[in-house]
Amino acid sequence: MLKRLRALMGRPAGESAAARPVVPDAGAVARLLASEDGDALRGAAHALAAAGQIDVAQGCLERAAALAPEDAVILTDLADVLGARGDAAGAARRYGEALAARDDFVPALLGLGRLRLAQDDARGASQLLERAAALEPRNALAQRLAGFAARAAGDLATAAQRLAASIALELDAATARALADVLDGLGRGTEADRVLEALARERPDDAAVRELLGARALARADAAAAIAWFEAAIDAAPSPSAGLHSNLGLACLRAGRLDDAIDALETAIHLEPAFVPAHVNLGLAFAEARQWPDSEAAFARALALAPDDPRALAGLGRALHKEYRLEEALAAFEKAAAAAPGWLDTHVRMGFVLRDLGRYADAAAAFAAASAAAGGDASVRALATVGRGLIALDYLRVEEALARFDEALATGAGVDAEARWNITCARLLAGDWAHAWEFYGLRWQAEVLRRPFAWPEWGGEDLAGRTLLVYAEQGLGDEIMFASCYPELASRGARLVIDCAPKLEKLFRRSFPEATVLGSLQSEPPEWLRAPPAIDLQAAAGTVASLLRRSDASFPRHTGYLKADPERVAHWRTRLTALGSGPKIGISWRGGTPRSRTRLRSMRLADWAPILGLPGAHFVSLQYHADAGEEVAAANRDCAFAVHHWQDALDDYDETAALVTALDAVVSVCTAVIHLGGALGRPVEVLVPASPEWRYGIRGDRMPWYPSVRLHRQAAPGDWGDVLAAVAAELVRKFGLRAAPALRG
């Protein structure tokens, strides 16, 4: 109260003791009160107020006012004291008396204006303070208070004028921040930034204003400027700040500087281990880097500190979804939705999890509800529209799906990549080869790893006499499928360097003897890059396909472009012959991974009774999962099957190719062995789920990639009975077998 009172009565709060007047003792005060010396009484009141003797100071001013009832100076001082003591009514009365005596007395206008502002009478305060500002245009305090009052009254134009005038006279942090807020409200954000930047120059050690400038830059999506301001704030801060480092990490995240973001956020957590925003932002940074286990761990730590934090719950749900721990992801999203029902984005993300769980009706309901509730939130509505398009695609309604994706694109709400990628998938599924590849480059944003090669990209130009690196991407089946383009590249005069999975290296070298074949893992820089061959151009395998497969006629009617080792084929034929007469048929009943929808394209071996019970046929496992041998043994024991599982044929993919070549046929769910059999030109019968991957097309019994492959399509999700029966009938027809008796699996 003393600091405020000194300011009101015209004495600086920091005035030195040597400059202070002598405080009168009780006897001197008594004599003054008995006198008629108004000036002496006022001087004593100032000294007494500064010493904290407010009651006595008030008594002196009351006596002085009685002696000079029209002295505006004394009345204003008395009002200041009354106001400081909390007597708002008494203060207002005395300010009114001062203004009645002298209506242009600025201190009284300022005092009464402040009082009205404190009482939430913004309009009344503004009228008084505007008069004061007009009377004393060089009074920084009057301009500042008039600006504050005008802002409170909603008159932003006047507020901007007065606050700017105050700053021109005296740069003050609170005034600068207020002016920035007002200018923002007027849509003049650039001017607001200039005001705060001037304050930053004036106060090189003010970390707070630099942090504010960083936050403003981040809000307008200028991540580079935000980084610069947050770094300056960290330098200016008197001690390390977890909040500043967390904000710097968020700015680096927005700028795509993921390593810097992670470093800044881990620093914030080191400074303050319980700082929840830093854990949440770290989870977001790891998510952007696609380091899903680390992202999950960061969100889990945030939730250990704040169990109901909706940001952490939603982030955890996303990380778990990307790890395809679908039930756990759904539980996290449900908690996030309960914690923040208004976050519609959470409901949309939950819809995507429900779709991956095969709960299409629930997913569609979630997307529709979020879209209906989105109101003006175009981003939520657009993402929900993408989800509705995917549900249509799951039911093979391609035209409806494409319309949904186009609708999402038309919103301009930041879902272009998702919508266009799904347009590509829909067109590929429909076999619209002329248009399907338009957005295929977006696969690099859809969990497909981009390889670390830096040669110029091939765009379809003449290859005669030039060396082209074609490198692997996506799964093993995709590598085999796209390899159908390699003979055509060679026919164009290209010298080929083929990068492939190590398990395909021997097979590709034999099949493409004119090429240099190098094996490497997609997940790490290849060893061969240490001393690479001379290369002119590069192209990902899928990019080559997008350039060469533009119509049905562009797919060759081959009889097999991969070649197994003849000696190993002979070995496996001998081994198969030893089983006895009858066709030798390879089988695979599980396909893909959780990420590639293994749930839709897999079944139990025990369910294969309609096929495995065919008399006279011999079945050989081509299933390469670690526990496949145990599953075969259990099915043979429990279902009276006689499936052979030769692990030595599966440990080496070149051996697998030889075995497939030696077999009479292959029957499989959608997995890499389909591509292997088709690329070897062997007859393959495929059990296709109701919602297939684009490689298997939307209809028909043929794959353009492999003339020897025949498709048998599921009529309803999860119902394999008719498909198994159809394949069994085909085997009976093809090999002259008798139909199987009814068996119980």
XYZ file of C-alpha atoms in Angstrom:
745
model
C 0.000 0.000 0.000
C 2.860 2.394 0.809
C 4.423 1.998 -2.631
C 1.104 2.766 -4.294
C 0.409 5.691 -1.977
C 3.808 7.246 -2.624
C 3.181 7.021 -6.364
C -0.258 8.565 -5.983
C 1.031 11.454 -3.880
C 3.874 12.222 -6.229
C 6.776 10.615 -4.346
C 8.864 7.925 -6.103
C 8.850 4.596 -4.272
C 12.632 4.350 -4.475
C 13.395 7.824 -3.085
C 16.438 7.765 -0.824
C 16.184 8.266 2.909
C 18.326 11.388 2.735
C 15.724 13.127 0.553
C 12.788 12.329 2.847
C 11.332 15.115 5.005
C 11.512 14.727 8.756
C 8.532 12.867 10.172
C 6.882 15.038 12.855
C 6.438 13.519 16.275
C 3.137 13.428 18.143
C 3.675 16.828 19.734
C 4.473 18.452 16.395
C 1.425 16.838 14.801
C -0.769 18.148 17.631
C 0.550 21.659 17.107
C -0.014 21.438 13.336
C -3.567 20.262 13.795
C -4.208 23.256 16.007
C -2.722 25.612 13.449
C -4.142 27.010 10.246
C -1.065 26.337 8.084
C -2.441 24.221 5.233
C 0.894 23.862 3.422
C 2.604 22.612 6.592
C -0.196 20.152 7.219
C 0.078 18.781 3.647
C 3.869 18.459 3.941
C 3.543 16.635 7.237
C 0.931 14.329 5.733
C 3.360 13.304 2.963
C 6.080 12.539 5.494
C 3.708 10.620 7.743
C 2.290 8.595 4.840
C 5.790 7.692 3.685
C 6.550 6.501 7.220
C 3.458 4.323 7.266
C 1.453 6.484 9.666
C -1.552 6.585 7.353
C -4.171 7.400 9.987
C -2.226 10.421 11.226
C -1.541 11.541 7.631
C -5.264 11.384 6.911
C -5.978 13.518 9.990
C -3.547 16.195 8.789
C -5.126 16.259 5.335
C -8.658 16.382 6.775
C -7.606 19.461 8.807
C -5.964 21.038 5.734
C -9.107 20.398 3.652
C -11.248 22.012 6.334
C -9.042 25.080 6.166
C -9.101 25.170 2.325
C -12.247 23.347 1.159
C -11.678 24.340 -2.489
C -7.989 23.447 -2.719
C -7.912 20.760 -5.407
C -4.384 19.685 -4.494
C -5.206 18.998 -0.837
C -8.520 17.323 -1.703
C -6.798 15.045 -4.219
C -4.097 14.082 -1.708
C -6.809 13.275 0.820
C -8.678 11.190 -1.767
C -5.468 9.309 -2.540
C -5.035 8.408 1.118
C -8.663 7.338 1.490
C -8.427 5.197 -1.617
C -5.235 3.554 -0.377
C -7.010 2.699 2.866
C -9.889 1.044 0.965
C -12.455 3.791 1.520
C -13.599 3.946 -2.101
C -16.718 6.002 -1.337
C -14.766 8.601 0.661
C -12.089 8.783 -2.015
C -14.673 9.273 -4.773
C -16.334 12.078 -2.799
C -13.057 13.927 -2.244
C -11.964 13.512 -5.909
C -15.353 14.910 -6.883
C -14.840 17.910 -4.598
C -11.384 18.492 -6.108
C -12.836 18.456 -9.631
C -15.701 20.706 -8.580
C -13.098 23.192 -7.425
C -10.940 22.742 -10.530
C -12.354 20.631 -13.368
C -9.041 20.468 -15.250
C -6.970 19.183 -12.347
C -5.276 16.154 -13.931
C -4.196 14.338 -10.683
C -7.844 14.265 -9.568
C -8.983 13.045 -12.976
C -6.344 10.298 -12.833
C -7.232 9.311 -9.297
C -10.970 9.167 -9.887
C -10.433 7.401 -13.235
C -8.318 4.735 -11.549
C -10.970 4.303 -8.900
C -13.723 3.852 -11.485
C -11.560 1.352 -13.383
C -11.027 -0.673 -10.193
C -14.824 -0.676 -9.709
C -15.306 -2.099 -13.257
C -16.869 1.131 -14.476
C -14.790 1.094 -17.647
C -16.912 3.641 -19.515
C -16.875 6.156 -16.645
C -13.152 5.633 -16.102
C -12.447 6.130 -19.803
C -14.295 9.447 -19.898
C -12.284 10.810 -16.956
C -8.912 9.491 -18.090
C -9.433 10.588 -21.689
C -9.915 14.155 -20.396
C -6.679 13.867 -18.413
C -4.786 12.540 -21.438
C -6.123 15.336 -23.634
C -5.145 17.972 -21.045
C -1.573 16.653 -20.660
C -0.469 14.962 -23.900
C 3.125 14.739 -22.589
C 2.069 12.909 -19.410
C 3.007 9.265 -19.943
C 0.954 8.084 -16.948
C -2.166 9.892 -18.191
C -1.775 8.404 -21.676
C -1.182 4.930 -20.252
C -4.188 4.976 -17.906
C -6.424 6.374 -20.640
C -5.294 3.519 -22.883
C -6.013 0.879 -20.243
C -9.490 2.337 -19.624
C -10.320 2.557 -23.329
C -9.274 -1.075 -23.772
C -11.498 -2.114 -20.848
C -14.381 -0.157 -22.411
C -13.867 -1.930 -25.747
C -12.656 1.170 -27.599
C -9.582 -0.449 -29.126
C -8.811 2.351 -31.557
C -8.544 4.937 -28.746
C -6.679 2.437 -26.577
C -4.085 1.907 -29.313
C -3.642 5.653 -29.765
C -3.185 6.380 -26.051
C -0.950 3.384 -25.289
C 1.262 4.202 -28.268
C 1.538 7.805 -27.035
C 2.521 6.547 -23.581
C 5.235 4.292 -24.985
C 6.585 7.129 -27.110
C 7.068 9.103 -23.892
C 8.201 6.253 -21.651
C 8.772 2.627 -22.662
C 7.057 0.442 -20.098
C 6.731 -3.368 -20.220
C 3.114 -3.552 -19.043
C 2.109 -0.818 -21.484
C 3.932 -2.498 -24.361
C 2.192 -5.803 -23.690
C -1.178 -4.083 -23.419
C -0.597 -2.235 -26.689
C 0.376 -5.499 -28.387
C -2.888 -7.088 -27.204
C -4.892 -4.115 -28.483
C -3.154 -4.130 -31.860
C -3.800 -7.865 -32.129
C -7.458 -7.172 -31.473
C -7.428 -4.622 -34.294
C -5.823 -7.133 -36.645
C -2.539 -5.227 -36.637
C -0.315 -8.047 -35.417
C 2.755 -6.828 -37.284
C 2.631 -3.515 -35.429
C 2.196 -5.416 -32.174
C 5.362 -7.364 -32.874
C 7.257 -4.136 -33.585
C 6.192 -2.722 -30.230
C 7.403 -5.820 -28.383
C 10.614 -5.975 -30.419
C 11.341 -2.375 -29.425
C 10.819 -3.373 -25.800
C 13.189 -6.300 -26.297
C 15.877 -3.981 -27.695
C 15.377 -1.574 -24.830
C 15.603 -4.385 -22.272
C 18.277 -6.847 -23.416
C 17.992 -8.855 -20.192
C 14.194 -9.217 -20.266
C 13.572 -12.931 -20.857
C 9.805 -12.581 -20.454
C 9.302 -10.298 -23.453
C 11.453 -12.594 -25.594
C 9.421 -15.579 -24.502
C 6.256 -13.649 -25.411
C 7.662 -12.842 -28.848
C 8.514 -16.518 -29.312
C 4.999 -17.563 -28.368
C 3.551 -15.020 -30.789
C 5.781 -16.251 -33.604
C 4.747 -19.832 -32.859
C 1.073 -18.847 -32.922
C 1.451 -17.395 -36.411
C 3.331 -20.535 -37.561
C 6.689 -18.758 -37.912
C 8.698 -21.524 -36.268
C 12.092 -20.106 -37.296
C 11.394 -16.766 -35.587
C 9.987 -18.581 -32.549
C 13.193 -20.601 -32.224
C 15.306 -17.432 -32.364
C 13.238 -15.683 -29.679
C 13.099 -18.703 -27.359
C 16.865 -19.140 -27.668
C 17.311 -15.438 -26.855
C 14.992 -15.837 -23.857
C 17.029 -18.796 -22.611
C 20.199 -16.701 -22.903
C 18.580 -13.770 -21.056
C 16.925 -15.817 -18.302
C 18.618 -15.483 -14.897
C 18.403 -19.261 -14.396
C 17.606 -22.311 -16.570
C 13.876 -22.616 -17.280
C 12.052 -25.852 -18.071
C 9.208 -23.871 -19.640
C 11.508 -22.033 -22.022
C 13.250 -25.225 -23.128
C 9.878 -26.924 -23.598
C 8.701 -24.025 -25.769
C 11.943 -24.146 -27.739
C 11.412 -27.874 -28.264
C 7.878 -27.265 -29.527
C 9.146 -24.596 -31.947
C 11.841 -26.947 -33.250
C 9.180 -29.635 -33.650
C 7.046 -27.272 -35.747
C 10.120 -26.431 -37.837
C 10.827 -30.110 -38.483
C 14.119 -29.972 -36.559
C 13.318 -33.156 -34.692
C 16.741 -33.856 -33.171
C 16.874 -30.310 -31.784
C 13.311 -30.624 -30.508
C 14.057 -33.845 -28.669
C 17.248 -32.375 -27.197
C 15.464 -29.226 -25.930
C 12.571 -31.199 -24.457
C 14.838 -33.687 -22.713
C 16.710 -30.678 -21.265
C 13.402 -29.291 -19.976
C 12.611 -32.616 -18.316
C 16.095 -32.753 -16.794
C 15.497 -29.293 -15.291
C 12.012 -30.159 -14.041
C 11.186 -33.886 -14.159
C 7.540 -33.283 -13.264
C 6.934 -30.704 -16.031
C 4.038 -32.341 -17.873
C 4.027 -30.121 -21.010
C 7.635 -31.118 -21.745
C 6.757 -34.832 -21.553
C 3.756 -34.272 -23.844
C 5.788 -32.273 -26.372
C 8.519 -34.931 -26.269
C 5.904 -37.552 -27.095
C 4.809 -35.428 -30.053
C 8.416 -35.031 -31.242
C 9.061 -38.772 -31.120
C 5.772 -39.324 -32.959
C 6.836 -36.947 -35.725
C 10.103 -38.888 -35.959
C 8.034 -42.108 -36.154
C 9.806 -43.424 -33.076
C 6.615 -44.892 -31.726
C 7.958 -46.828 -28.699
C 9.745 -43.661 -27.494
C 6.600 -41.635 -28.139
C 4.545 -44.105 -26.131
C 7.041 -43.947 -23.249
C 6.998 -40.122 -23.170
C 3.201 -39.978 -23.046
C 3.155 -42.694 -20.386
C 5.485 -40.592 -18.211
C 3.209 -37.588 -18.698
C 0.226 -39.665 -17.606
C 2.068 -40.914 -14.540
C 2.214 -37.245 -13.497
C -1.226 -36.202 -14.789
C -3.411 -39.293 -15.316
C -6.283 -37.393 -16.941
C -4.302 -35.131 -19.272
C -6.272 -35.383 -22.552
C -3.258 -34.412 -24.694
C -1.166 -37.214 -23.242
C -4.027 -39.721 -23.504
C -4.656 -38.822 -27.155
C -0.933 -38.955 -27.913
C -0.632 -42.339 -26.234
C -3.580 -43.577 -28.271
C -1.901 -42.485 -31.485
C 1.410 -44.143 -30.558
C -0.315 -47.392 -29.616
C -2.297 -47.271 -32.851
C 0.896 -46.906 -34.874
C 2.301 -49.904 -33.005
C -0.945 -51.703 -33.885
C -1.793 -52.400 -30.265
C -5.349 -51.664 -31.224
C -7.294 -52.557 -28.080
C -4.907 -50.507 -25.926
C -5.102 -47.608 -28.384
C -8.889 -47.685 -28.276
C -8.856 -47.603 -24.454
C -6.513 -44.585 -24.463
C -8.683 -42.684 -26.943
C -11.809 -43.493 -24.934
C -10.179 -42.010 -21.815
C -9.081 -38.953 -23.791
C -12.615 -38.474 -25.090
C -13.999 -38.733 -21.554
C -11.435 -36.225 -20.259
C -12.104 -33.718 -23.066
C -15.450 -34.481 -24.755
C -15.112 -31.422 -26.964
C -11.920 -32.633 -28.635
C -13.557 -34.048 -31.734
C -10.196 -34.952 -33.247
C -9.960 -37.669 -30.576
C -13.271 -39.144 -31.704
C -12.052 -39.198 -35.306
C -8.799 -40.939 -34.332
C -10.843 -43.436 -32.349
C -12.797 -44.121 -35.551
C -9.596 -45.092 -37.359
C -8.748 -47.569 -34.593
C -12.239 -49.066 -34.757
C -11.811 -49.481 -38.514
C -8.524 -51.333 -38.042
C -10.284 -53.575 -35.522
C -12.779 -54.478 -38.243
C -15.618 -52.712 -36.405
C -16.684 -50.878 -39.540
C -20.163 -49.887 -38.352
C -18.789 -48.394 -35.122
C -16.052 -46.600 -37.053
C -18.555 -45.161 -39.530
C -20.737 -43.964 -36.643
C -17.734 -42.280 -34.989
C -16.776 -40.499 -38.214
C -20.346 -39.396 -38.902
C -20.871 -38.112 -35.346
C -17.607 -36.157 -35.360
C -18.400 -34.657 -38.755
C -21.892 -33.607 -37.642
C -20.553 -32.015 -34.446
C -17.570 -30.325 -36.080
C -19.395 -27.085 -36.826
C -16.767 -24.619 -38.000
C -13.859 -26.960 -37.315
C -12.960 -27.751 -40.906
C -9.952 -29.904 -39.990
C -12.046 -32.329 -37.914
C -14.731 -32.473 -40.566
C -12.138 -33.109 -43.287
C -10.399 -35.886 -41.342
C -13.741 -37.505 -40.546
C -14.606 -37.334 -44.248
C -11.365 -39.173 -45.058
C -12.414 -41.823 -42.528
C -15.845 -42.170 -44.135
C -14.120 -42.602 -47.481
C -12.001 -45.431 -46.082
C -15.093 -47.199 -44.764
C -16.616 -46.967 -48.245
C -13.397 -48.412 -49.655
C -13.528 -51.264 -47.143
C -16.902 -52.155 -48.644
C -15.394 -51.780 -52.167
C -17.565 -48.738 -52.958
C -14.757 -47.051 -54.870
C -16.735 -44.203 -56.450
C -18.212 -43.219 -53.090
C -14.755 -43.390 -51.502
C -13.249 -41.162 -54.195
C -16.069 -38.649 -53.728
C -15.360 -38.522 -49.975
C -11.638 -38.009 -50.522
C -12.343 -35.218 -53.036
C -14.731 -33.645 -50.524
C -12.011 -33.695 -47.865
C -9.558 -32.099 -50.302
C -12.025 -29.340 -51.134
C -12.122 -28.186 -47.502
C -8.511 -27.000 -47.700
C -8.222 -28.050 -44.067
C -4.788 -29.657 -44.103
C -5.645 -33.262 -44.943
C -4.357 -33.121 -48.511
C -1.713 -35.816 -47.996
C -4.151 -38.267 -46.373
C -6.868 -37.649 -48.951
C -4.568 -37.893 -51.969
C -2.814 -41.016 -50.699
C -6.166 -42.713 -50.260
C -7.241 -41.556 -53.730
C -4.174 -43.394 -55.022
C -5.061 -46.545 -53.063
C -8.661 -46.444 -54.333
C -7.594 -46.031 -57.954
C -4.985 -48.779 -57.649
C -7.613 -51.073 -56.152
C -9.910 -50.290 -59.090
C -7.103 -50.888 -61.602
C -7.297 -47.324 -62.931
C -3.658 -47.481 -63.969
C -3.732 -44.306 -66.060
C -4.551 -42.174 -63.006
C -3.723 -44.400 -60.039
C -0.081 -43.419 -59.674
C -0.700 -39.659 -59.582
C -0.112 -39.307 -55.853
C 1.939 -42.461 -55.304
C 4.888 -40.346 -54.149
C 2.944 -39.653 -50.943
C 3.777 -43.169 -49.769
C 6.927 -41.638 -48.255
C 4.624 -39.846 -45.806
C 2.562 -42.975 -45.153
C 5.000 -45.032 -43.092
C 7.145 -46.013 -46.102
C 10.841 -45.509 -45.378
C 12.736 -43.282 -47.811
C 16.176 -44.656 -48.642
C 19.393 -42.577 -48.260
C 20.358 -42.311 -51.939
C 21.282 -39.011 -53.558
C 21.669 -39.638 -57.307
C 19.343 -37.790 -59.702
C 15.843 -39.213 -59.919
C 14.826 -41.059 -63.066
C 11.601 -39.681 -64.520
C 11.067 -41.985 -67.474
C 13.620 -40.500 -69.883
C 15.834 -42.525 -72.249
C 18.099 -44.978 -70.421
C 20.301 -46.155 -73.268
C 23.878 -46.377 -72.080
C 23.061 -45.120 -68.585
C 23.286 -46.880 -65.220
C 20.093 -46.880 -63.149
C 19.931 -47.824 -59.478
C 16.557 -49.392 -58.645
C 16.156 -49.851 -54.930
C 13.801 -51.837 -52.721
C 10.910 -50.354 -50.816
C 7.982 -51.609 -48.741
C 7.522 -55.349 -48.126
C 9.090 -58.464 -49.586
C 6.045 -59.116 -51.751
C 6.234 -55.591 -53.180
C 9.913 -56.075 -54.030
C 9.061 -59.221 -55.979
C 6.026 -57.641 -57.661
C 7.829 -54.490 -58.812
C 10.739 -56.618 -60.067
C 8.537 -57.543 -63.052
C 9.676 -54.172 -64.456
C 13.396 -55.004 -64.397
C 13.578 -56.987 -67.667
C 11.840 -54.094 -69.404
C 14.381 -51.615 -68.035
C 17.186 -53.800 -69.314
C 15.517 -53.959 -72.735
C 15.669 -50.169 -72.878
C 19.418 -50.282 -72.786
C 19.877 -49.494 -69.115
C 22.693 -50.905 -67.040
C 20.870 -51.941 -63.878
C 22.037 -51.842 -60.284
C 19.380 -53.540 -58.145
C 19.228 -53.026 -54.388
C 17.081 -55.712 -52.762
C 16.451 -57.489 -49.464
C 19.359 -59.780 -48.518
C 17.058 -62.816 -48.595
C 16.265 -62.077 -52.276
C 19.863 -61.409 -53.327
C 20.712 -64.902 -54.665
C 17.357 -65.259 -56.398
C 17.612 -61.831 -58.085
C 21.210 -62.395 -59.203
C 20.221 -65.596 -60.951
C 17.051 -64.062 -62.411
C 18.625 -60.812 -63.646
C 22.147 -61.836 -64.695
C 22.656 -58.638 -66.703
C 22.251 -56.524 -63.521
C 24.470 -55.807 -60.536
C 22.475 -57.043 -57.527
C 23.280 -55.728 -54.038
C 21.553 -56.915 -50.886
C 20.774 -54.506 -48.055
C 18.238 -53.801 -45.340
C 15.880 -50.867 -45.840
C 16.182 -49.880 -42.192
C 19.847 -48.841 -42.321
C 22.362 -47.326 -44.785
C 23.649 -50.079 -47.102
C 27.205 -51.279 -46.703
C 27.685 -51.073 -50.471
C 27.381 -47.270 -50.280
C 30.921 -47.220 -48.886
C 32.206 -48.082 -52.384
C 29.233 -47.769 -54.748
C 29.332 -48.685 -58.415
C 29.133 -45.903 -61.007
C 25.485 -44.792 -61.085
C 23.818 -42.131 -63.225
C 20.212 -42.201 -62.000
C 18.122 -43.706 -59.223
C 14.496 -44.775 -58.767
C 12.562 -46.579 -56.075
C 11.063 -49.853 -57.282
C 7.521 -48.524 -56.874
C 8.407 -45.400 -58.821
C 9.564 -47.589 -61.718
C 6.220 -49.399 -61.641
C 4.354 -46.090 -61.610
C 6.160 -45.103 -64.817
C 5.876 -48.427 -66.667
C 2.492 -49.834 -65.586
C 0.020 -47.251 -66.943
C -2.577 -49.541 -68.557
C -3.730 -53.166 -68.558
C -1.746 -53.688 -71.760
C 1.474 -52.569 -70.058
C 1.544 -55.701 -67.874
C 3.559 -58.461 -69.586
C 2.004 -61.908 -70.056
C 5.043 -63.593 -68.591
C 5.563 -67.216 -67.609
C 7.849 -66.262 -64.748
C 10.642 -63.702 -64.460
C 12.305 -65.186 -61.379
C 14.420 -68.345 -61.746
C 15.025 -70.824 -58.945
C 18.263 -72.802 -58.678
C 17.740 -75.847 -60.989
C 19.782 -78.146 -58.766
C 17.760 -77.210 -55.695
C 14.516 -77.597 -57.647
C 15.612 -81.117 -58.562
C 16.427 -81.801 -54.907
C 12.967 -80.737 -53.773
C 11.225 -82.639 -56.543
C 12.984 -85.789 -55.359
C 11.905 -85.120 -51.816
C 8.328 -84.423 -52.898
C 8.196 -87.574 -55.059
C 9.088 -89.609 -52.000
C 5.749 -88.555 -50.471
C 3.910 -90.735 -52.967
C 1.602 -90.220 -55.912
C -0.757 -87.258 -56.122
C -0.310 -83.483 -56.378
C 2.116 -81.721 -54.044
C 0.562 -78.474 -52.868
C 2.183 -75.722 -50.803
C 0.029 -73.846 -48.292
C 0.244 -70.638 -46.245
C -2.539 -69.589 -43.883
C -1.212 -66.479 -42.142
C -0.215 -63.277 -43.905
C 1.255 -59.910 -43.090
C 1.792 -58.208 -39.772
C -0.544 -56.240 -37.500
C 0.522 -53.154 -39.472
C -0.556 -54.748 -42.764
C -3.914 -56.067 -41.495
C -2.908 -59.637 -40.675
C -6.244 -60.037 -38.875
C -8.153 -59.733 -42.167
C -5.950 -62.024 -44.219
C -5.174 -64.871 -41.817
C -6.947 -67.879 -40.371
C -6.276 -70.950 -38.252
C -4.723 -73.932 -39.992
C -7.390 -76.042 -38.302
C -10.018 -74.260 -40.456
C -8.473 -75.644 -43.657
C -10.215 -79.028 -43.373
C -12.105 -78.653 -46.710
C -8.713 -78.462 -48.486
C -6.403 -80.483 -46.268
C -8.874 -83.360 -46.191
C -8.726 -83.908 -49.965
C -7.761 -87.593 -50.515
C -4.690 -88.170 -52.622
C -3.103 -84.720 -52.227
C 0.049 -83.944 -50.256
C 0.400 -80.605 -48.477
C 3.611 -78.794 -47.588
C 3.791 -75.784 -45.267
C 5.217 -72.584 -46.751
C 4.422 -70.679 -43.569
C 7.540 -68.929 -42.311
C 6.399 -67.556 -38.946
C 8.526 -68.671 -36.007
C 5.795 -70.845 -34.501
C 4.540 -72.314 -37.794
C 6.105 -75.716 -37.136
C 4.351 -75.983 -33.780
C 1.035 -74.988 -35.347
C 1.428 -77.649 -38.048
C 2.195 -80.299 -35.438
C -0.855 -79.309 -33.387
C -3.172 -79.338 -36.430
C -1.832 -82.726 -37.554
C -2.456 -84.103 -34.081
C -5.839 -82.549 -33.379
C -7.383 -82.566 -36.870
C -5.794 -85.678 -38.390
C -4.050 -83.627 -41.072
C -0.790 -84.710 -42.726
C 0.890 -81.379 -43.481
C 4.680 -81.465 -43.956
C 6.755 -78.636 -42.542
C 10.372 -78.497 -43.701
C 12.118 -75.704 -41.872
C 15.240 -75.953 -44.032
C 13.126 -74.892 -47.024
C 11.931 -71.771 -45.213
C 15.116 -70.528 -43.548
C 16.633 -69.598 -46.929
C 14.358 -67.804 -49.410
C 16.300 -69.203 -52.355
C 15.414 -72.661 -51.039
C 11.782 -71.552 -50.704
C 11.818 -70.482 -54.363
C 13.177 -73.899 -55.358
C 10.512 -75.693 -53.316
C 7.710 -73.534 -54.781
C 9.007 -74.282 -58.270
C 8.989 -78.010 -57.506
C 5.421 -78.000 -56.170
C 2.420 -78.608 -58.395
C 0.498 -75.674 -56.938
C 0.388 -73.205 -54.079
C -2.689 -72.274 -52.036
C -2.275 -69.265 -49.781
C -3.818 -66.276 -48.101
C -2.494 -62.879 -49.214
C 1.182 -62.960 -48.304
C 4.633 -62.781 -49.928
C 4.501 -66.397 -51.127
C 1.746 -65.345 -53.586
C 4.202 -62.952 -55.205
C 6.981 -65.520 -55.146
C 4.821 -68.175 -56.810
C 3.427 -65.745 -59.374
C 6.869 -64.358 -60.220
C 8.167 -67.916 -60.690
C 5.236 -68.591 -63.039
C 3.793 -71.297 -60.781
C 0.010 -71.892 -60.375
C -1.222 -70.176 -57.217
C -4.720 -70.164 -55.713
C -5.267 -67.149 -53.439
C -7.772 -66.780 -50.621
C -8.618 -63.048 -50.778
C -10.375 -61.203 -47.923
C -13.517 -59.156 -48.555
C -11.501 -55.950 -48.128
C -8.264 -56.705 -49.997
C -5.078 -54.756 -50.456
C -4.936 -52.853 -53.749
C -2.560 -55.429 -55.259
C -5.427 -57.944 -55.547
C -7.893 -55.591 -57.207
C -11.557 -55.030 -56.575
C -13.036 -57.811 -58.710
C -12.203 -60.718 -60.976
C -10.086 -63.814 -60.456
C -6.818 -62.602 -62.002
C -3.897 -60.386 -60.973
C -2.369 -58.371 -63.834
C 1.027 -58.763 -62.213
C 0.967 -62.590 -62.338
C -0.829 -64.508 -65.102
C -0.492 -67.811 -63.227
C -2.295 -66.603 -60.092
C -6.016 -67.143 -59.563
C -8.052 -65.281 -56.914
C -10.935 -66.602 -54.785
C -12.719 -63.733 -53.041
C -14.396 -63.719 -49.648
C -18.053 -62.670 -49.846
C -18.296 -61.290 -46.298
C -15.606 -60.219 -43.806
C -14.449 -63.092 -41.610
C -16.341 -65.799 -43.526
C -13.812 -68.115 -45.190
C -16.097 -71.134 -45.609
C -17.173 -70.490 -49.208
C -13.618 -69.515 -50.228
C -12.114 -72.712 -48.809
C -14.813 -74.766 -50.510
C -14.204 -73.004 -53.837
C -10.456 -73.656 -53.676
C -11.052 -77.276 -52.738
C -13.348 -77.634 -55.756
C -10.704 -76.090 -58.005
C -8.058 -78.529 -56.765
C -10.456 -81.432 -57.323
C -11.058 -80.228 -60.885
C -7.424 -79.465 -61.687
C -5.863 -82.651 -60.295
C -8.725 -85.141 -60.679
C -9.065 -85.630 -56.921
C -12.057 -86.944 -55.074
C -13.943 -84.460 -52.920
C -13.041 -84.531 -49.249
C -15.408 -86.145 -46.762
C -16.861 -83.853 -44.128
C -14.153 -83.162 -41.569
C -14.275 -81.401 -38.277
C -11.444 -79.002 -37.505
